[in-house]
Coordinates of C-alpha atoms and ligand atoms in Angstrom, one line a residue:
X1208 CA 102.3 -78.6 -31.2
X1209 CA 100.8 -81.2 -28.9
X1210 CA 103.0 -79.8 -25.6
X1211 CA 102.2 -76.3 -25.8
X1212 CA 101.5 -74.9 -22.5
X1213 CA 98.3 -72.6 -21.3
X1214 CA 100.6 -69.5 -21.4
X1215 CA 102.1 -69.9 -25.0
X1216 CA 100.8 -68.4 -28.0
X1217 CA 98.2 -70.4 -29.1
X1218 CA 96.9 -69.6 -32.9
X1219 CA 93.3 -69.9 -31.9
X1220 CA 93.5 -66.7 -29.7
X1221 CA 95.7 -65.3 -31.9
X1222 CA 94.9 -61.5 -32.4
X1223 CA 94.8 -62.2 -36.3
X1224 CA 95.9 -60.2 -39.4
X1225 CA 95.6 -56.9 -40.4
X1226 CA 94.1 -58.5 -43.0
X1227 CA 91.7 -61.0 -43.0
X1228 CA 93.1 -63.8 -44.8
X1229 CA 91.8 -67.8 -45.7
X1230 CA 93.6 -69.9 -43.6
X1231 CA 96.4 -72.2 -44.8
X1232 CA 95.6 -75.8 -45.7
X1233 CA 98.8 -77.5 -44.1
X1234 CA 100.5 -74.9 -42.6
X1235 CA 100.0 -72.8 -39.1
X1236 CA 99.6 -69.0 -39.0
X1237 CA 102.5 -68.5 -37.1
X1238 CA 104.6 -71.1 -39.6
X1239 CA 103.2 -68.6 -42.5
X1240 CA 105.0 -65.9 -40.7
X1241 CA 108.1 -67.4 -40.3
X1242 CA 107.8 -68.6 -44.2
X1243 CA 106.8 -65.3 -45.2
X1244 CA 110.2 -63.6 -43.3
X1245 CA 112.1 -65.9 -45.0
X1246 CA 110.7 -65.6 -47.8
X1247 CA 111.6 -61.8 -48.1
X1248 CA 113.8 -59.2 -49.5
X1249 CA 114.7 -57.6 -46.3
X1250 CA 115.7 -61.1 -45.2
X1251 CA 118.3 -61.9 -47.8
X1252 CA 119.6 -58.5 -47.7
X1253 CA 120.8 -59.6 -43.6
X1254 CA 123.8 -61.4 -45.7
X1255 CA 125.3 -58.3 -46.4
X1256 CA 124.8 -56.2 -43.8
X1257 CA 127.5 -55.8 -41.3
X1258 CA 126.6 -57.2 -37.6
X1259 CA 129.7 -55.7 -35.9
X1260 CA 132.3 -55.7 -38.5
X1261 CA 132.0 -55.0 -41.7
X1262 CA 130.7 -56.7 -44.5
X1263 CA 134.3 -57.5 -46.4
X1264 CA 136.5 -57.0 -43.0
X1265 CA 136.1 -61.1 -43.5
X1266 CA 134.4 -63.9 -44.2
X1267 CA 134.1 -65.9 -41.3
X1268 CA 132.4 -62.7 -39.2
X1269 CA 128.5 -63.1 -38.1
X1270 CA 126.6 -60.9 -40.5
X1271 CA 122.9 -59.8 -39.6
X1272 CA 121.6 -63.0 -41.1
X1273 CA 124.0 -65.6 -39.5
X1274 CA 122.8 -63.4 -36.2
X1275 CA 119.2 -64.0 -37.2
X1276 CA 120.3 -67.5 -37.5
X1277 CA 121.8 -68.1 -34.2
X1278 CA 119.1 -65.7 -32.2
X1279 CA 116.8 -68.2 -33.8
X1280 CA 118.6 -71.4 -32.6
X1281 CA 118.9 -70.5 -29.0
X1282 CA 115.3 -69.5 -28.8
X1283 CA 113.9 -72.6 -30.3
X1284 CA 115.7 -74.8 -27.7
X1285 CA 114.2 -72.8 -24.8
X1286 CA 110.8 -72.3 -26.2
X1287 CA 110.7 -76.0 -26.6
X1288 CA 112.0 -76.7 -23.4
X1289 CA 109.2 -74.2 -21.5
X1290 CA 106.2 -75.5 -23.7
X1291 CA 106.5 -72.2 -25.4
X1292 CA 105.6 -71.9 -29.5
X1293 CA 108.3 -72.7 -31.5
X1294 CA 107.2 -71.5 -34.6
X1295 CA 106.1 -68.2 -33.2
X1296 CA 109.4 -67.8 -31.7
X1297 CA 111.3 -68.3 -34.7
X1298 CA 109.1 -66.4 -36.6
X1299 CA 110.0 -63.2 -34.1
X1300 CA 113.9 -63.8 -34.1
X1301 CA 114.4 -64.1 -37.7
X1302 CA 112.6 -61.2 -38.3
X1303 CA 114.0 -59.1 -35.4
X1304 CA 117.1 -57.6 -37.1
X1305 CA 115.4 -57.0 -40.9
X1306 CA 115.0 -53.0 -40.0
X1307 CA 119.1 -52.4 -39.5
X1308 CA 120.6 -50.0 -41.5
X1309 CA 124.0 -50.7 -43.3
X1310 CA 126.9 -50.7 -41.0
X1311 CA 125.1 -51.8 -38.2
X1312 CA 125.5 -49.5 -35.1
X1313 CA 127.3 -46.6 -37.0
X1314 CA 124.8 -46.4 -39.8
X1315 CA 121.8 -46.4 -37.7
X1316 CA 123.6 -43.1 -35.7
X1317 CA 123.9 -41.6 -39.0
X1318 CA 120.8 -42.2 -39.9
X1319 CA 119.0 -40.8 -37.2
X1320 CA 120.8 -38.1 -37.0
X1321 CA 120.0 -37.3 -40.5
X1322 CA 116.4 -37.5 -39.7
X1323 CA 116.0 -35.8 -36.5
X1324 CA 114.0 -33.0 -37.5
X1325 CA 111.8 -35.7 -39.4
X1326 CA 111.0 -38.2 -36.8
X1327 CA 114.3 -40.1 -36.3
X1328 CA 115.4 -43.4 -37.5
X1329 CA 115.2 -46.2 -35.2
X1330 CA 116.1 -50.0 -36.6
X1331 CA 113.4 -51.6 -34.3
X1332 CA 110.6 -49.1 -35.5
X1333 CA 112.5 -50.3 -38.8
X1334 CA 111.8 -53.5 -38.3
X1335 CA 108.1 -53.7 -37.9
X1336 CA 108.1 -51.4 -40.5
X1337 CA 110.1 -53.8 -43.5
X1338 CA 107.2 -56.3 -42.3
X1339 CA 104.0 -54.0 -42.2
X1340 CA 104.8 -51.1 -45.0
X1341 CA 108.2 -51.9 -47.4
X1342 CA 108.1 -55.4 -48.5
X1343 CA 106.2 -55.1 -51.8
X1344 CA 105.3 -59.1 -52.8
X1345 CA 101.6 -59.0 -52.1
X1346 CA 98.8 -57.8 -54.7
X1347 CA 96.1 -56.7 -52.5
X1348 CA 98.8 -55.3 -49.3
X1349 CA 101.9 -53.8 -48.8
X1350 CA 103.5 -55.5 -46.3
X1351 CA 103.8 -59.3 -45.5
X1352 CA 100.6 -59.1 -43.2
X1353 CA 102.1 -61.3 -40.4
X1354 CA 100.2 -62.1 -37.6
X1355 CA 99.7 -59.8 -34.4
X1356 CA 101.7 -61.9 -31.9
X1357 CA 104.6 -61.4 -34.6
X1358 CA 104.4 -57.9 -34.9
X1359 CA 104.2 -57.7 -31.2
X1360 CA 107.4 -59.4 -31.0
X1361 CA 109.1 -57.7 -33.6
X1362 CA 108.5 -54.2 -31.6
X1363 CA 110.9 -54.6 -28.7
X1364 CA 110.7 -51.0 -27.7
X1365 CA 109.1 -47.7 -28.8
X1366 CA 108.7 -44.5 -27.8
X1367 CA 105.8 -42.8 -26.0
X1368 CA 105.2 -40.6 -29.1
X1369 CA 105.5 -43.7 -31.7
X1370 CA 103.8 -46.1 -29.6
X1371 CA 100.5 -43.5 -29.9
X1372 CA 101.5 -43.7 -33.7
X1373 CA 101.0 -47.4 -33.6
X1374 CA 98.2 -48.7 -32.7
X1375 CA 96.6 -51.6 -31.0
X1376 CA 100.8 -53.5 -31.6
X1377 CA 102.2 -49.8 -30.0
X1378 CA 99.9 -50.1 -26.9
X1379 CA 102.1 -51.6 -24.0
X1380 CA 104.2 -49.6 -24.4
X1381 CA 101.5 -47.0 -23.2
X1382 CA 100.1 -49.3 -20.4
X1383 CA 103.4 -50.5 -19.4
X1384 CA 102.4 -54.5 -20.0
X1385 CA 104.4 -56.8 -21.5
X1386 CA 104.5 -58.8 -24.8
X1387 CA 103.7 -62.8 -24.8
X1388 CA 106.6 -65.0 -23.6
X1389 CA 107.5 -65.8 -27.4
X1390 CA 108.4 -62.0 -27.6
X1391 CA 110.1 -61.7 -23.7
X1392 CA 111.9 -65.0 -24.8
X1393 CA 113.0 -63.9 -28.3
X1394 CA 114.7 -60.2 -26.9
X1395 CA 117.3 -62.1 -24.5
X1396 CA 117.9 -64.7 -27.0
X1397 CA 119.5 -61.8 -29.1
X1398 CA 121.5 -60.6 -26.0
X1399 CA 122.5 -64.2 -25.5
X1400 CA 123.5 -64.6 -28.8
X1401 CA 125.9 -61.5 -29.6
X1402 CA 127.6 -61.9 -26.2
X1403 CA 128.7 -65.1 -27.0
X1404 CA 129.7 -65.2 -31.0
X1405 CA 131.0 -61.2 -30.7
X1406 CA 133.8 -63.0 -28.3
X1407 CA 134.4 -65.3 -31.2
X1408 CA 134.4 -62.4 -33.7
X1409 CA 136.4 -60.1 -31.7
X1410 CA 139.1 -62.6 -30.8
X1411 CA 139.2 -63.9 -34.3
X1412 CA 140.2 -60.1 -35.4
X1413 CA 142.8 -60.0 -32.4
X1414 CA 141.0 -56.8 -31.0
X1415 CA 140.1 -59.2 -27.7
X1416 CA 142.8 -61.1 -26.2
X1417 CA 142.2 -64.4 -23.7
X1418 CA 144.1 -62.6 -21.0
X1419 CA 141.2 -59.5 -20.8
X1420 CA 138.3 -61.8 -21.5
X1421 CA 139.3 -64.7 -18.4
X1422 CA 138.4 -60.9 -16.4
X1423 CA 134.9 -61.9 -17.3
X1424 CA 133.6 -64.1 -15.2
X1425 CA 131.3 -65.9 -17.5
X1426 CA 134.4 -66.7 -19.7
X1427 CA 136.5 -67.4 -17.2
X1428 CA 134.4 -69.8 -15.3
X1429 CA 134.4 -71.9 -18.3
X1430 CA 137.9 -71.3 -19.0
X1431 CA 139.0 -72.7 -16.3
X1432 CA 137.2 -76.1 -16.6
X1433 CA 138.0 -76.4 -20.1
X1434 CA 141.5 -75.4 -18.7
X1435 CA 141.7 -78.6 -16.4
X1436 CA 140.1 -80.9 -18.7
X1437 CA 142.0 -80.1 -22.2
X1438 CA 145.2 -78.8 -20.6
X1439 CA 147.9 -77.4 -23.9
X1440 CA 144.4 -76.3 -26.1
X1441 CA 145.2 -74.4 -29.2
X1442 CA 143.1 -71.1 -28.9
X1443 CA 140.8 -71.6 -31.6
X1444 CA 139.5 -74.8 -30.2
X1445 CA 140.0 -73.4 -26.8
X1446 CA 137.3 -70.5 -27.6
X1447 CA 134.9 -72.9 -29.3
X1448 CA 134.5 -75.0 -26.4
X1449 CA 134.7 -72.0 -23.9
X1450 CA 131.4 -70.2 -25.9
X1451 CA 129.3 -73.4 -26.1
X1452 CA 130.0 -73.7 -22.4
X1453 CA 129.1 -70.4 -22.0
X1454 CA 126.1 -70.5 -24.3
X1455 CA 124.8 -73.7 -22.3
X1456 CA 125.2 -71.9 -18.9
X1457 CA 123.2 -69.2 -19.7
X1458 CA 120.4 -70.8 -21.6
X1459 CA 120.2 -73.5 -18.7
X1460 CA 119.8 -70.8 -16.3
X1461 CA 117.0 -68.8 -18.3
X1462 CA 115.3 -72.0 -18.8
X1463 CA 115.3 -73.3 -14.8
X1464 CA 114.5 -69.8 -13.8
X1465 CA 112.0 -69.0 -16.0
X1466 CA 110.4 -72.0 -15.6
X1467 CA 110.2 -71.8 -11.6
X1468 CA 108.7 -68.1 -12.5
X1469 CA 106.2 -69.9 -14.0
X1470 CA 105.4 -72.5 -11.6
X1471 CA 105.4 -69.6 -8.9
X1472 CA 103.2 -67.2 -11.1
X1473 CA 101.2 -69.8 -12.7
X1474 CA 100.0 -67.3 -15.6
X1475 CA 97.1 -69.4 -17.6
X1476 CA 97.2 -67.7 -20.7
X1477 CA 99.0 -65.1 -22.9
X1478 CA 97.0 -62.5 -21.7
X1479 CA 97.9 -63.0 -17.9
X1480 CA 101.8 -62.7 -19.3
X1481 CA 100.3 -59.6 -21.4
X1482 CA 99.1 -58.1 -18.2
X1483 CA 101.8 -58.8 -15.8
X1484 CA 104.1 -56.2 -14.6
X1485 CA 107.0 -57.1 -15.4
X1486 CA 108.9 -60.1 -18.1
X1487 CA 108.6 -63.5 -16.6
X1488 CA 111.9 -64.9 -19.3
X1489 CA 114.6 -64.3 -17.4
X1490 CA 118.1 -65.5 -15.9
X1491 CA 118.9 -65.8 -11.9
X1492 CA 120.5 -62.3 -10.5
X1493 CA 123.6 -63.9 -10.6
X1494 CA 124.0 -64.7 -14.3
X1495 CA 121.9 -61.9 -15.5
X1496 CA 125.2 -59.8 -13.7
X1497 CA 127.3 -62.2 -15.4
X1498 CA 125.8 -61.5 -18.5
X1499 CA 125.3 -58.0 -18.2
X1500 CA 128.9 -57.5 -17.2
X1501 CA 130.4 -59.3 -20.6
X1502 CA 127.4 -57.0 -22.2
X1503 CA 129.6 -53.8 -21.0
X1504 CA 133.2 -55.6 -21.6
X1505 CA 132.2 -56.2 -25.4
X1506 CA 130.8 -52.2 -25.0
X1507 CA 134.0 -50.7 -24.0
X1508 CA 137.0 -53.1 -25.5
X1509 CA 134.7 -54.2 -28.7
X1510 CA 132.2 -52.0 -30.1
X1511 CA 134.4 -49.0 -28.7
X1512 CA 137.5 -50.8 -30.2
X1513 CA 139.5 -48.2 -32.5
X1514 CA 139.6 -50.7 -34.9
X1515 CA 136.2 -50.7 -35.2
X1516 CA 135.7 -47.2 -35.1
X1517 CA 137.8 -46.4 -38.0
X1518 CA 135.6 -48.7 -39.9
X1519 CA 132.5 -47.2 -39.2
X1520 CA 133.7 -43.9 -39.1
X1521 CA 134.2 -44.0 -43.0
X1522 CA 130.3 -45.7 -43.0
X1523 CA 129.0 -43.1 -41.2
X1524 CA 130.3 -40.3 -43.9
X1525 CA 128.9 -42.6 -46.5
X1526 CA 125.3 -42.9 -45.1
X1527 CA 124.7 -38.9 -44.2
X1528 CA 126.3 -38.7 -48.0
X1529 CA 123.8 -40.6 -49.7
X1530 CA 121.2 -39.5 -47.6
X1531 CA 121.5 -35.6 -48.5
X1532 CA 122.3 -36.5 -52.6
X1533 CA 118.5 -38.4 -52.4
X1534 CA 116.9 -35.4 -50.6
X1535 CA 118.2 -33.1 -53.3
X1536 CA 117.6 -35.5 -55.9
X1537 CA 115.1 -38.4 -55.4
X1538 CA 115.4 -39.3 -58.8
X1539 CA 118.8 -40.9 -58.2
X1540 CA 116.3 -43.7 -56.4
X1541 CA 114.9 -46.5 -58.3
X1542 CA 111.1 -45.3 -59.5
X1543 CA 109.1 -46.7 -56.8
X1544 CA 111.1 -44.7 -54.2
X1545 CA 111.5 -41.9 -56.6
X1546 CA 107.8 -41.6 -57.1
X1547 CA 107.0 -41.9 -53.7
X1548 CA 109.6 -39.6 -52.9
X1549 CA 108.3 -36.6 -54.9
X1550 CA 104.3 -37.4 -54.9
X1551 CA 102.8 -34.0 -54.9
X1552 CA 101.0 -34.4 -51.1
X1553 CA 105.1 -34.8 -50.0
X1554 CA 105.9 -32.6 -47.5
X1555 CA 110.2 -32.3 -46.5
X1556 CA 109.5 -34.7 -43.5
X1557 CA 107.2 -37.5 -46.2
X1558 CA 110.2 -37.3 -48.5
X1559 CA 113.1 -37.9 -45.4
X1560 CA 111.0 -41.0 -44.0
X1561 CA 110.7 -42.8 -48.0
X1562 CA 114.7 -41.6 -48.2
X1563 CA 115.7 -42.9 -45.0
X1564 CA 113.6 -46.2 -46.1
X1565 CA 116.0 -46.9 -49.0
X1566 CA 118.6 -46.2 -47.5
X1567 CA 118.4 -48.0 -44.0
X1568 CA 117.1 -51.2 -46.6
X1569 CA 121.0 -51.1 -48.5
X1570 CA 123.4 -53.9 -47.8
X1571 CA 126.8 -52.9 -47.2
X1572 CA 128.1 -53.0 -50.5
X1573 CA 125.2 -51.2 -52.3
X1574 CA 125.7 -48.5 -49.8
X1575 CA 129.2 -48.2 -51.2
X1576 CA 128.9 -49.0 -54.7
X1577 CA 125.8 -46.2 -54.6
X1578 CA 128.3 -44.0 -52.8
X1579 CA 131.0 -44.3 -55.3
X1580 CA 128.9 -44.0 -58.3
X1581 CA 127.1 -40.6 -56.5
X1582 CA 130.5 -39.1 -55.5
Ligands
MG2431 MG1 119.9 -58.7 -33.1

């Protein structure tokens, strides 16, 4: 990547490997991460797991992968336009999501409820977790033994108390610094993302109509032009050109603003982003409210939607289920978790966390195909 620019990620200062590994003949390191996440079990398993509705609500909803997908997309275009590493920031998106539990939201909550008295579940934590610890492809590692700046990506946010537990990846979070732009650039990309296609999803389902969202001023902005130029629109088309519209605006804003935060700033490596006080990606004030406002419109009339609740409701009940039938019997888990389950050094809290493992790893419909067989 000829136009990478003094603050990207650049391999040769990369922080490395956990472990040491020969380098690739025709591929980067940070390529090899990105192949590696796509490459994985926790990857394919984003197909089926719900992103806000559920799994077999539909078939034209975002799941976790097709979110992956789209985080993935937006970033690329802005890391490219900033100089940023592509690779690196693909790597990061596609693997941002692979900790979530089934049932998205609801299952997480059930989750960590279950496992308060054993450390909590958290599907970030999760995350760099499926990378470091669960995948099992490698002979002499568990883990897919991605690169630091990968990891450091993947951990968007950590507690005190877990961040001690972490290590050299767990220490900004310590220090208050901040990750590499790949990282800063890869956590709005997310936001961007499920603003815009959760309007698509939620309008598709009728839970969201036009009238309520033109009260957002990021849709209506771009309703209105689309409006004047394509008067008599049928809403489907309508929508479609509204999102990209909105899409665009934000992602040209992040990219101008970021970039004169650069020029201002003039960071000459990732380590003067690591150090800085605060992210550099980021939109105007004005869009970020924008933004931030459809953020807490898709909050209260989506997520909170009683539509929506009712369906995770019932996946909530499901997850503390299964959850309780493993503690009492790991041997309903496949060997490998069974064994690890009930190895004699186990204490209550060793068996929760290799419980909680399984289950948060489920797709939707394993969760309820186990459920049903279990109950
Ligand atoms: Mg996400």
């Amino acid at each position: 990547m000829d136009t990478l620019k003094p603050y990207a990620a650049h391999e040769e200062q990369s922080l490395g490997r956990r472990f040491d590994e020969p380098k690739a003949p025709y591929r980067g390191e940070f390529q090899r991460d990105r192949d590696r996440i796509v490459h994985s079990t926790a990857f394919r398993r984003l197909m089926y797991k719900t992103q806000v509705f559920v799994n077999h609500e539909g078939d034209l909803y975002r799941t976790r992968l097709t979110h992956s997908l789209e985080v993935a997309q937006i970033a690329r275009t802005v890391a490219r336009a900033l100089g940023l590493n592509e690779m690196l920031t693909e790597a990061i998106c596609l693997a941002h999501d692979l900790g979530h539990t089934p049932f998205g939201h609801a299952g997480q909550d059930a989750l960590n409820a279950r496992m308060k008295d054993f450390g909590g579940f958290e599907h970030n934590l999760q995350s760099l977790r499926v990378v470091d610890e669960l995948e099992a492809k490698y002979a002499s590692f568990h883990g897919l033994n991605l690169t630091y700046e990968t990891r450091e990506g993947i951990l968007k946010h950590c507690s005190k108390k877990n961040a001690r537990e972490l290590g050299e990846v767990g220490k900004r979070f310590l220090e208050r610094k901040q990750p590499g732009l790949e990282a800063q650039l890869a956590n709005i990309a997310d936001a961007i993302a499920y603003n815009n296609h959760d309007v698509d999803d939620g309008f598709r389902a009728g839970l969201l109509s036009l009238e309520q969202l033109c009260e957002e001023r990021l849709f209506d902005d771009q309703y209105q032009v689309v409006h004047a130029e394509h008067p008599g629109l049928e809403d489907r088309r309508l929508i479609y050109e509204i999102i990209r519209r909105m899409i665009n605006t934000v992602v040209t804003d992040l990219i101008d603003q970021t970039a004169s935060r650069l020029d201002e700033l003039k960071p000459s490596s990732i380590d003067d982003v690591r150090s800085g006080r605060a992210a550099i990606v980021g939109f105007t004030d004005e869009v970020f409210e924008k933004h931030t406002n459809l953020k807490h419109f898709l909050n209260k009339n989506l997520y909170q939607h009683e539509k929506v609740l009712g369906m995770v409701g019932e996946a909530k009940g499901m997850i503390e289920v299964l959850f309780d039938l493993y503690m009492t019997d790991p041997e309903e888990m496949p060997a490998e978790f069974a064994g690890r389950a009930s190895a004699d050094d186990r204490d209550q809290t060793g068996k929760a966390r290799v419980v909680a493992d399984y289950v948060a790893g489920m797709t939707d419909r394993f969760a309820i195909a186990e459920y049903e067989r279990l109950s």
